[in-house]
PDB file of N, CA and C in Angstrom:
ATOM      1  N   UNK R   1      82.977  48.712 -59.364  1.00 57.00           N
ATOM      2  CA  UNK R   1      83.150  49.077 -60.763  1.00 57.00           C
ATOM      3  C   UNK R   1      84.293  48.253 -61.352  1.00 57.00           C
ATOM      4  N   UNK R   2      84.165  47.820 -62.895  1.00 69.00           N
ATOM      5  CA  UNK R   2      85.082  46.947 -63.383  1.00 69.00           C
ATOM      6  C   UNK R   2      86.107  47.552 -63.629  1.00 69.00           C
ATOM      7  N   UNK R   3      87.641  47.162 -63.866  1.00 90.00           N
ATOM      8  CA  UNK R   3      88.463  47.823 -64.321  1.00 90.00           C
ATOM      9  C   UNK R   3      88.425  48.615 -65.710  1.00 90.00           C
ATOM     10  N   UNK R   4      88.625  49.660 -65.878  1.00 95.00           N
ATOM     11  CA  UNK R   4      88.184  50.143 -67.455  1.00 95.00           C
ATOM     12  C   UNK R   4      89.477  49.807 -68.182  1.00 95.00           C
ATOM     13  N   UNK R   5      88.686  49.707 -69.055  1.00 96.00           N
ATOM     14  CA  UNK R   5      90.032  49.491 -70.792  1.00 96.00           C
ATOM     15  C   UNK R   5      89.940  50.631 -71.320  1.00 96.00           C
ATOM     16  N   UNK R   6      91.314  51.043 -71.614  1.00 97.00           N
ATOM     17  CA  UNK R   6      91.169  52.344 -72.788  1.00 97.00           C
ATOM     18  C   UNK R   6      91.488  51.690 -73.992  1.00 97.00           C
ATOM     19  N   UNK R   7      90.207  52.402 -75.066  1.00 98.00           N
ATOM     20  CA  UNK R   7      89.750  51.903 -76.195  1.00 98.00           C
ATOM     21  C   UNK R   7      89.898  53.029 -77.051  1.00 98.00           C
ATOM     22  N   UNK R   8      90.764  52.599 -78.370  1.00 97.00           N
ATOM     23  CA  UNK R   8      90.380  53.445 -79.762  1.00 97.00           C
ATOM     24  C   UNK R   8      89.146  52.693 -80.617  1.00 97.00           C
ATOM     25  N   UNK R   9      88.755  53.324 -81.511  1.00 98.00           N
ATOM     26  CA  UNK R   9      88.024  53.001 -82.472  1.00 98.00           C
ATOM     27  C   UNK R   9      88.565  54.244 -83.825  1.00 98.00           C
ATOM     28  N   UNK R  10      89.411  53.595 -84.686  1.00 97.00           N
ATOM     29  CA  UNK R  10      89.826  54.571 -86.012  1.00 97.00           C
ATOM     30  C   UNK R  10      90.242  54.053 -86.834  1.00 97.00           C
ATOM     31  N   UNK R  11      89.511  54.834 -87.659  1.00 96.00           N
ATOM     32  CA  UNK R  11      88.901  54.316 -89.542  1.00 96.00           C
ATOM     33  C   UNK R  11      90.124  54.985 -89.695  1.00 96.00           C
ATOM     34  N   UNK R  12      90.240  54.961 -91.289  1.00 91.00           N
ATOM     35  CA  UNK R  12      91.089  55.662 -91.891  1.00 91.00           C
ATOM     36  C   UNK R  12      91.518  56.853 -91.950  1.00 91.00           C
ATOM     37  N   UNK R  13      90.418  57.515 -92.078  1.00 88.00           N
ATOM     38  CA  UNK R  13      90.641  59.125 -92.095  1.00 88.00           C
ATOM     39  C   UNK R  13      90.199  60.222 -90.774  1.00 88.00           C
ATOM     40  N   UNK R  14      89.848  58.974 -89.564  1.00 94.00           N
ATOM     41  CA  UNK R  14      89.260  59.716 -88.753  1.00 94.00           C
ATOM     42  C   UNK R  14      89.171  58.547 -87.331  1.00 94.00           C
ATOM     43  N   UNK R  15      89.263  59.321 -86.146  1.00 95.00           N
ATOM     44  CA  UNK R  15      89.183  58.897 -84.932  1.00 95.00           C
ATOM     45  C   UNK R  15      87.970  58.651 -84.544  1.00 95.00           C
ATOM     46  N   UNK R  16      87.209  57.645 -84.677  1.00 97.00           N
ATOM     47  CA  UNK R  16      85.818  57.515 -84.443  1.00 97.00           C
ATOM     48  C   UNK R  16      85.344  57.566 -83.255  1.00 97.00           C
ATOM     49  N   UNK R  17      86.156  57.086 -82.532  1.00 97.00           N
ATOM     50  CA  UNK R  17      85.718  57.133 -80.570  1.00 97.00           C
ATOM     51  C   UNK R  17      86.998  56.686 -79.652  1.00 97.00           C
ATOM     52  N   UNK R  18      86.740  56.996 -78.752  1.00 97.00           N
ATOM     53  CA  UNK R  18      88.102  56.654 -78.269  1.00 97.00           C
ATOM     54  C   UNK R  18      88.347  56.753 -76.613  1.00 97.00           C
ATOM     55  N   UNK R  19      88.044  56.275 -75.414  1.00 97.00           N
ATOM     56  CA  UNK R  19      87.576  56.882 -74.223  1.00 97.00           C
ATOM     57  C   UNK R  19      87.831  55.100 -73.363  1.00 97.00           C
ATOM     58  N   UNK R  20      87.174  55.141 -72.468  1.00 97.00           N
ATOM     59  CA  UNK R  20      87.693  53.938 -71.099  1.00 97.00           C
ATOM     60  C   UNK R  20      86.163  53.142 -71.082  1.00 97.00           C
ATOM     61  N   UNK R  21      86.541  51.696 -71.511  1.00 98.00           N
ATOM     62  CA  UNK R  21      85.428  51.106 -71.509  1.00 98.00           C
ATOM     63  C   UNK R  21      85.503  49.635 -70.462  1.00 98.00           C
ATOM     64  N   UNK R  22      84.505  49.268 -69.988  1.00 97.00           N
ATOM     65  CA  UNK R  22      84.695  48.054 -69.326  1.00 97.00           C
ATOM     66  C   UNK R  22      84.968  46.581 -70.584  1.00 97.00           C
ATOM     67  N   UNK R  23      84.292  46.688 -71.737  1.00 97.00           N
ATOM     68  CA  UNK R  23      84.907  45.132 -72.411  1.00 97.00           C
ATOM     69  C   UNK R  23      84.573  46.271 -73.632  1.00 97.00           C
ATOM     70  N   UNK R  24      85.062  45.041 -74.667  1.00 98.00           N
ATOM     71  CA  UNK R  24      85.212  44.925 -76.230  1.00 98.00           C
ATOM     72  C   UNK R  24      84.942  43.920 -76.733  1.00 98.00           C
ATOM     73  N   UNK R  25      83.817  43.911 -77.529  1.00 98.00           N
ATOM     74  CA  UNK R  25      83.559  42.957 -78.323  1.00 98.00           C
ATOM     75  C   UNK R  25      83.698  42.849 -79.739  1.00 98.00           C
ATOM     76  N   UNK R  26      84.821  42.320 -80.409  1.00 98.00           N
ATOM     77  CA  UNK R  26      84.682  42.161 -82.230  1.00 98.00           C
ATOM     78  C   UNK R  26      85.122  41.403 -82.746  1.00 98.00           C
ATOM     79  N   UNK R  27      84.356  40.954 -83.803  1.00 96.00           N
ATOM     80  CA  UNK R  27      84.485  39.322 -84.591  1.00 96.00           C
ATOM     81  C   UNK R  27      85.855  39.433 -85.940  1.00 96.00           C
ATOM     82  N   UNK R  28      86.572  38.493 -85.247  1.00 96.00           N
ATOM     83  CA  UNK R  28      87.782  38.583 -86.074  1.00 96.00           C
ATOM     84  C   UNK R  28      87.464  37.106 -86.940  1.00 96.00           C
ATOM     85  N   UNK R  29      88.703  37.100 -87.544  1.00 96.00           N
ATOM     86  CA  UNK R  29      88.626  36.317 -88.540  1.00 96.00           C
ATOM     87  C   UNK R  29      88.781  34.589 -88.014  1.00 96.00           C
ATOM     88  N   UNK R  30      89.058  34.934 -86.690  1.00 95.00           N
ATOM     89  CA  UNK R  30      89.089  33.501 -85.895  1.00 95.00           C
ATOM     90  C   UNK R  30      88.225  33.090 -85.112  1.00 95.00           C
ATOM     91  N   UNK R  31      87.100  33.970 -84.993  1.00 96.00           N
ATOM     92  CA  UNK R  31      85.976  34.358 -83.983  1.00 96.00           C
ATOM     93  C   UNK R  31      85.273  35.469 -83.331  1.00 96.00           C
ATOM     94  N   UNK R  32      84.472  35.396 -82.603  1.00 97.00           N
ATOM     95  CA  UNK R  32      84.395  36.546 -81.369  1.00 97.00           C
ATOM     96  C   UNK R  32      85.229  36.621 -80.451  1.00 97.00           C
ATOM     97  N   UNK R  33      85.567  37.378 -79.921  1.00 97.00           N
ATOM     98  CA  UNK R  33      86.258  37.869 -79.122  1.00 97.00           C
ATOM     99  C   UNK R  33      85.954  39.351 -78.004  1.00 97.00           C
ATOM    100  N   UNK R  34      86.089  38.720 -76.939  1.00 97.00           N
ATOM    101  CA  UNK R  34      85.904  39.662 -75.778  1.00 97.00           C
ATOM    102  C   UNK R  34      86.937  40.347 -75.310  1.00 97.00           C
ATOM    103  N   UNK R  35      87.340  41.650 -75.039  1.00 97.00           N
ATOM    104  CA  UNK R  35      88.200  41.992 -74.388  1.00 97.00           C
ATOM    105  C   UNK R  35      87.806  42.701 -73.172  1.00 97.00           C
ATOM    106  N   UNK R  36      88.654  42.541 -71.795  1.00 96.00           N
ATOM    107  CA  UNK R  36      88.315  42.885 -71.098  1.00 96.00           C
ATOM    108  C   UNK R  36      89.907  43.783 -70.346  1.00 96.00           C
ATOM    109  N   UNK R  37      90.225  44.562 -69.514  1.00 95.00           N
ATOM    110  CA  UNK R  37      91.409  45.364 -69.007  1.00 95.00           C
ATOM    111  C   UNK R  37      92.124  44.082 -68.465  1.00 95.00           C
ATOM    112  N   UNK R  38      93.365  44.204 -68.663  1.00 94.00           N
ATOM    113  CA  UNK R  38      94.515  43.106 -68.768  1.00 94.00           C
ATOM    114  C   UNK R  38      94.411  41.794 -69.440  1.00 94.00           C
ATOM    115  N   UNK R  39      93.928  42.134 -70.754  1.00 95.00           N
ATOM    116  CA  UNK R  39      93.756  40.990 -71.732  1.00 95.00           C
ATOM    117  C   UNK R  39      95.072  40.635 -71.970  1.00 95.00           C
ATOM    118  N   UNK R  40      95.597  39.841 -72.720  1.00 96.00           N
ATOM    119  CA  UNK R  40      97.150  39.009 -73.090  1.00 96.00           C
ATOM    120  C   UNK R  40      96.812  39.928 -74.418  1.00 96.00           C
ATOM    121  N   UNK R  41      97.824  40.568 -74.827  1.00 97.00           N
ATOM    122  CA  UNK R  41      98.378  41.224 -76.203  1.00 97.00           C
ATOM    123  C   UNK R  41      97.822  40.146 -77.728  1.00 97.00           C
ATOM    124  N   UNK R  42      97.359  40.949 -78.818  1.00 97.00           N
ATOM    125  CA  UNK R  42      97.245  40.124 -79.902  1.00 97.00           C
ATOM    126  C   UNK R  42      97.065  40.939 -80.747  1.00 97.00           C
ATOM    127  N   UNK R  43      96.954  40.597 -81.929  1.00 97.00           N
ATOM    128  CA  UNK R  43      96.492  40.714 -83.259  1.00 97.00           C
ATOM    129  C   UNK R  43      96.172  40.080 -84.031  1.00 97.00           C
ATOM    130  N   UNK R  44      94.561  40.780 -84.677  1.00 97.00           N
ATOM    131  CA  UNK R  44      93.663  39.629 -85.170  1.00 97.00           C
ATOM    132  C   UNK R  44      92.998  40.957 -86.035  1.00 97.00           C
ATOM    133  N   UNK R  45      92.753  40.047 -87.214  1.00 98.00           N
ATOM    134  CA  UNK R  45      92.597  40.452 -88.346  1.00 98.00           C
ATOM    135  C   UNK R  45      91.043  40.436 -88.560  1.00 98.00           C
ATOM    136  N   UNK R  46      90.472  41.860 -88.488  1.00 97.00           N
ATOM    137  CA  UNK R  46      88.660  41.791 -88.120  1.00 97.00           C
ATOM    138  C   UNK R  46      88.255  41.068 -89.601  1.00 97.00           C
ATOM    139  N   UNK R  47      86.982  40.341 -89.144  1.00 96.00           N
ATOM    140  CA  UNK R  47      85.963  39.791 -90.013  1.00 96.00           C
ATOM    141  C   UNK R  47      85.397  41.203 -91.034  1.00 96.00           C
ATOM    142  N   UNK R  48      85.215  40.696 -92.143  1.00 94.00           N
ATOM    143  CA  UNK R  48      84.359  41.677 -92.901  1.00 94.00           C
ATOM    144  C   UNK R  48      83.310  41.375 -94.001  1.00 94.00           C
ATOM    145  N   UNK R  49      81.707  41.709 -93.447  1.00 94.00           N
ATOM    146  CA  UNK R  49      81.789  42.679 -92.761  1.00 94.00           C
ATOM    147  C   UNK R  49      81.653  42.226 -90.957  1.00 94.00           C
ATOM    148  N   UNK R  50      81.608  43.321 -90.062  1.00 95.00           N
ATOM    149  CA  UNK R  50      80.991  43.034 -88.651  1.00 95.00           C
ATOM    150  C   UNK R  50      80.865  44.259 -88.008  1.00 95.00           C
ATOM    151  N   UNK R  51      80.597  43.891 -86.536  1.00 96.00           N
ATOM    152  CA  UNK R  51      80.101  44.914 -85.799  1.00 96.00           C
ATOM    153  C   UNK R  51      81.339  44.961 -84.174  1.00 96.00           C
ATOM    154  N   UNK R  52      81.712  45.885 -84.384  1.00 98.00           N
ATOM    155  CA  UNK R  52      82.452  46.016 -82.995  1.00 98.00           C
ATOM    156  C   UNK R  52      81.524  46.937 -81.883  1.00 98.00           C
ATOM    157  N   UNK R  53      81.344  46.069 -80.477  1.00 98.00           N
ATOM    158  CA  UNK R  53      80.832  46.392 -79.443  1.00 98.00           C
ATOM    159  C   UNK R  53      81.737  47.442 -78.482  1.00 98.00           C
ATOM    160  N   UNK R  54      80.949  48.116 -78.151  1.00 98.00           N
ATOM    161  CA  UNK R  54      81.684  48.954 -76.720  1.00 98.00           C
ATOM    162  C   UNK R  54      80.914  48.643 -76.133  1.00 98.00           C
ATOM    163  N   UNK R  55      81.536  48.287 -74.820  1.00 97.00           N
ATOM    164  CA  UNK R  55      80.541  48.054 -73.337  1.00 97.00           C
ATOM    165  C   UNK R  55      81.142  49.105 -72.599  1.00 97.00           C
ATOM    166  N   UNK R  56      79.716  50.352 -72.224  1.00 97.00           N
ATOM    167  CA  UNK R  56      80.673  51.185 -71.117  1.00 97.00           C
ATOM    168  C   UNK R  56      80.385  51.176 -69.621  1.00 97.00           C
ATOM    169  N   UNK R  57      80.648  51.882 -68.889  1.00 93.00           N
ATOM    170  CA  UNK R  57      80.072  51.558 -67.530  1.00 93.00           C
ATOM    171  C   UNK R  57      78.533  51.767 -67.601  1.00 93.00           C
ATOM    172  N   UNK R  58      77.976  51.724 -66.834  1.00 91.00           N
ATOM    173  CA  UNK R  58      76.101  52.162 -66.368  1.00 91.00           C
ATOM    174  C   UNK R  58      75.981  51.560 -67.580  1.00 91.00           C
ATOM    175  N   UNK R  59      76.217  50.281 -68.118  1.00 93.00           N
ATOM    176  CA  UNK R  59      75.574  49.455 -69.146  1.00 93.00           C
ATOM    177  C   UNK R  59      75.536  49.824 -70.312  1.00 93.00           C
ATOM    178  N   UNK R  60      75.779  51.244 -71.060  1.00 96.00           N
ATOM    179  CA  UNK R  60      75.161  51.796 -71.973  1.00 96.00           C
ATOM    180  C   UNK R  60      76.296  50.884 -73.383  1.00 96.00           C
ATOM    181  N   UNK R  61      76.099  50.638 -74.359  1.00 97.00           N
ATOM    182  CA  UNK R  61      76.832  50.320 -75.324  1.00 97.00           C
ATOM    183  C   UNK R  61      77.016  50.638 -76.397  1.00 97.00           C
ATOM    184  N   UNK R  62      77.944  51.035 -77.416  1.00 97.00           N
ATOM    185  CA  UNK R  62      78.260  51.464 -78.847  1.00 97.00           C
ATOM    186  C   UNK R  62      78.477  50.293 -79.475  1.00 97.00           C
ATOM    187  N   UNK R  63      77.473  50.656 -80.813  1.00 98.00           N
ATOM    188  CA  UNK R  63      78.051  49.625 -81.549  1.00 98.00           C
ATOM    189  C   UNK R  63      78.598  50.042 -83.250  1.00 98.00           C
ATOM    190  N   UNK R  64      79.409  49.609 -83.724  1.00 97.00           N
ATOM    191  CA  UNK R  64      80.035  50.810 -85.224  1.00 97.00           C
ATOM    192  C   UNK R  64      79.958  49.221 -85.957  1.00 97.00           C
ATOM    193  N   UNK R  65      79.591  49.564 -87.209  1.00 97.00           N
ATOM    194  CA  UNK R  65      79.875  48.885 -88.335  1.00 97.00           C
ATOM    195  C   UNK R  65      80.829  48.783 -88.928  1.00 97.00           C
ATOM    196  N   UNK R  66      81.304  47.611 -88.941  1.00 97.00           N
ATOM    197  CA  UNK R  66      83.230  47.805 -89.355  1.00 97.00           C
ATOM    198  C   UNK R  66      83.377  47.058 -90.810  1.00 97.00           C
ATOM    199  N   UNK R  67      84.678  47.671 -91.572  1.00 96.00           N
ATOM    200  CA  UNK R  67      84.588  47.069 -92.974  1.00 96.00           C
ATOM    201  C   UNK R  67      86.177  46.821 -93.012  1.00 96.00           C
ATOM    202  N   UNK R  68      86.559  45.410 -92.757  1.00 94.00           N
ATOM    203  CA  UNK R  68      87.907  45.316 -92.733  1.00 94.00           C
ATOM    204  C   UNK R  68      88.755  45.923 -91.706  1.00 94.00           C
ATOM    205  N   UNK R  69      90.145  45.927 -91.612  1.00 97.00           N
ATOM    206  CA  UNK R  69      91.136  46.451 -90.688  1.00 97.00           C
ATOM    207  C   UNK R  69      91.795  45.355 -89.726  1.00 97.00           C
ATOM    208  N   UNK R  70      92.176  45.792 -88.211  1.00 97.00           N
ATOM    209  CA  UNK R  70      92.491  45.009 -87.499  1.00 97.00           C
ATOM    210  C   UNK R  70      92.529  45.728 -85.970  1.00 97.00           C
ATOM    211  N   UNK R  71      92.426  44.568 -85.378  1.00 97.00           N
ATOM    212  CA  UNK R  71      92.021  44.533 -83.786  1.00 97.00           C
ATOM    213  C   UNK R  71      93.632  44.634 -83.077  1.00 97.00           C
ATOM    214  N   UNK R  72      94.076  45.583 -82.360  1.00 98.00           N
ATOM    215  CA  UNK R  72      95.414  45.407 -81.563  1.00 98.00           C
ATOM    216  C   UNK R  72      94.722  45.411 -80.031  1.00 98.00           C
ATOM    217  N   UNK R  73      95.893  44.459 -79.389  1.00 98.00           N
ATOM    218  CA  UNK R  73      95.647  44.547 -77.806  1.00 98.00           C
ATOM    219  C   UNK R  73      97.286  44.731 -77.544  1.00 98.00           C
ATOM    220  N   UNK R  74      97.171  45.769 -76.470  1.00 97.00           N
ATOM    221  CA  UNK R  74      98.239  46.049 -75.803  1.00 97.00           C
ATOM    222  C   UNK R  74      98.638  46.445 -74.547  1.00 97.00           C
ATOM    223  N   UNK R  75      99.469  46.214 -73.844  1.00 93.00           N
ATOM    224  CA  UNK R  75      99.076  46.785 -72.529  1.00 93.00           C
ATOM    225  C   UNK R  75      98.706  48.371 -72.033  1.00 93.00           C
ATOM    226  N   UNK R  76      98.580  48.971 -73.300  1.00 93.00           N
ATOM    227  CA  UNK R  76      97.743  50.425 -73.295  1.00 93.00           C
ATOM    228  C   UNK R  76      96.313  50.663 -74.004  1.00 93.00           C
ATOM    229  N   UNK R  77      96.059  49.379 -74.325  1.00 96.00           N
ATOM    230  CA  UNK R  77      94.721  49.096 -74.306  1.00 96.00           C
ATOM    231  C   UNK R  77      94.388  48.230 -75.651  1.00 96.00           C
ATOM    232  N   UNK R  78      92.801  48.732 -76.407  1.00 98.00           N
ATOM    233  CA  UNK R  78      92.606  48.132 -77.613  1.00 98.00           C
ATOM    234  C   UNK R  78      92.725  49.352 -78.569  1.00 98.00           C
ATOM    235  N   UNK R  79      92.985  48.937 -79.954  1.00 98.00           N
ATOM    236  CA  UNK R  79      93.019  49.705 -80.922  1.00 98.00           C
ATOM    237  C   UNK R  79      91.848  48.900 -81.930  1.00 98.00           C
ATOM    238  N   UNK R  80      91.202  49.567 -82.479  1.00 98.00           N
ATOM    239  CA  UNK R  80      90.480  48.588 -83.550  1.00 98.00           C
ATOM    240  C   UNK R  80      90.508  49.589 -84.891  1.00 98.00           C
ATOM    241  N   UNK R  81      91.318  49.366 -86.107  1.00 97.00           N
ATOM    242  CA  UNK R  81      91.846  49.870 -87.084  1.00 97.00           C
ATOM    243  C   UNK R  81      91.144  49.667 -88.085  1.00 97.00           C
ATOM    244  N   UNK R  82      90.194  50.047 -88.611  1.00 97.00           N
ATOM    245  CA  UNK R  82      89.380  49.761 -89.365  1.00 97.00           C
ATOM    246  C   UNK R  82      89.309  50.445 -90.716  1.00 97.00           C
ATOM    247  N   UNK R  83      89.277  49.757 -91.882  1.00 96.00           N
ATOM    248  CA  UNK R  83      89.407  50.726 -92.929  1.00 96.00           C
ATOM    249  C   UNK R  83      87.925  51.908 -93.253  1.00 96.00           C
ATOM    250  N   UNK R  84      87.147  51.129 -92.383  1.00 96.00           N
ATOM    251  CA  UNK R  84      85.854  52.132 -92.321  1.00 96.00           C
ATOM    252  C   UNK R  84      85.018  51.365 -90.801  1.00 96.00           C
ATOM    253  N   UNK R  85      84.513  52.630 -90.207  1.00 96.00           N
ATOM    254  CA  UNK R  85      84.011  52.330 -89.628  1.00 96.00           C
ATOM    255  C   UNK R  85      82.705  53.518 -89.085  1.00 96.00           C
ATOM    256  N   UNK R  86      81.406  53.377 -88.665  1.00 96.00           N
ATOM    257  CA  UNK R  86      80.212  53.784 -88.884  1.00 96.00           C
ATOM    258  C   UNK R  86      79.392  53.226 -87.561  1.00 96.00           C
ATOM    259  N   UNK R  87      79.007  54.510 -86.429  1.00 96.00           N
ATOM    260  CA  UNK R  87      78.075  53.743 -85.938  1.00 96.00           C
ATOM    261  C   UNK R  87      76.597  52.822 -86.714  1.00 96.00           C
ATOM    262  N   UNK R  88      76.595  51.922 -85.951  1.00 96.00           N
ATOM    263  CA  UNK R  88      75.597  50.652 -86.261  1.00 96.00           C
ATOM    264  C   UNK R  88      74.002  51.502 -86.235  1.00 96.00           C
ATOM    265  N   UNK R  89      72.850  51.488 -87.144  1.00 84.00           N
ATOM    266  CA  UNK R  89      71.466  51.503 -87.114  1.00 84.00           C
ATOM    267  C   UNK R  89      71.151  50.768 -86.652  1.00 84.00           C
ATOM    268  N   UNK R  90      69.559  50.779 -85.505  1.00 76.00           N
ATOM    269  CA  UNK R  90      69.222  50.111 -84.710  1.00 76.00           C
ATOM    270  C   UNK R  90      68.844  48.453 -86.186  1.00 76.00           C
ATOM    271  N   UNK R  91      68.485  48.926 -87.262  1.00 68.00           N
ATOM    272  CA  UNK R  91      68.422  47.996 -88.521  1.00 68.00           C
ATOM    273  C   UNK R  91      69.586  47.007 -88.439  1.00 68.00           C
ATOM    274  N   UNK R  92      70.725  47.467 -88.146  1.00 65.00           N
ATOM    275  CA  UNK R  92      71.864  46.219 -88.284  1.00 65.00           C
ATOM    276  C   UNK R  92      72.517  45.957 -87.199  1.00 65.00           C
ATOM    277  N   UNK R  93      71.719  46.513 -86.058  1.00 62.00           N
ATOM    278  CA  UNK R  93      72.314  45.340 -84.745  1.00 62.00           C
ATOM    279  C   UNK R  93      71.857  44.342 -84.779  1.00 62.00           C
TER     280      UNK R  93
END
């Protein structure tokens, strides 16, 4: 089993998800970007609009529709700060 990342996902007014995932995927304003447990620290300013990935163990994945915010990495995990955020319809994966 991969090392897990602990992951937020929170909009403005609300904690959208938040639990131990194997990677992270979300398109910032410099690219895609993967995160995986002991990534190097950053901040990056999400693309808008896009889609941030959860990869969890047994394959299964989340995906939320994001509108602005920003991506933190830290050595207590990812934060992804989003001024809105919405799981994804199978329509806009």
């Amino acid at each position: 089993m991969a090392n897990q990342l602990p992951v937020k996902v929170v909009a403005v007014e609300e904690r959208v998800w938040s639990g131990e995932a194997e990677m992270l995927v979300a398109r910032t304003t410099e690219g895609e970007i993967g995160v995986l447990a002991g990534h190097s620290p950053l901040l990056g300013l999400l693309k808008e609009p896009s889609q941030v990935r959860v990869k969890l163990a047994g394959g299964e994945q989340l995906t939320y529709d994001v509108s602005g915010g920003f991506l933190s990495i830290d050595a207590d995990g990812v934060t992804v700060l989003a001024e809105s955020a919405t799981p994804a319809t199978p329509e806009s994966r």
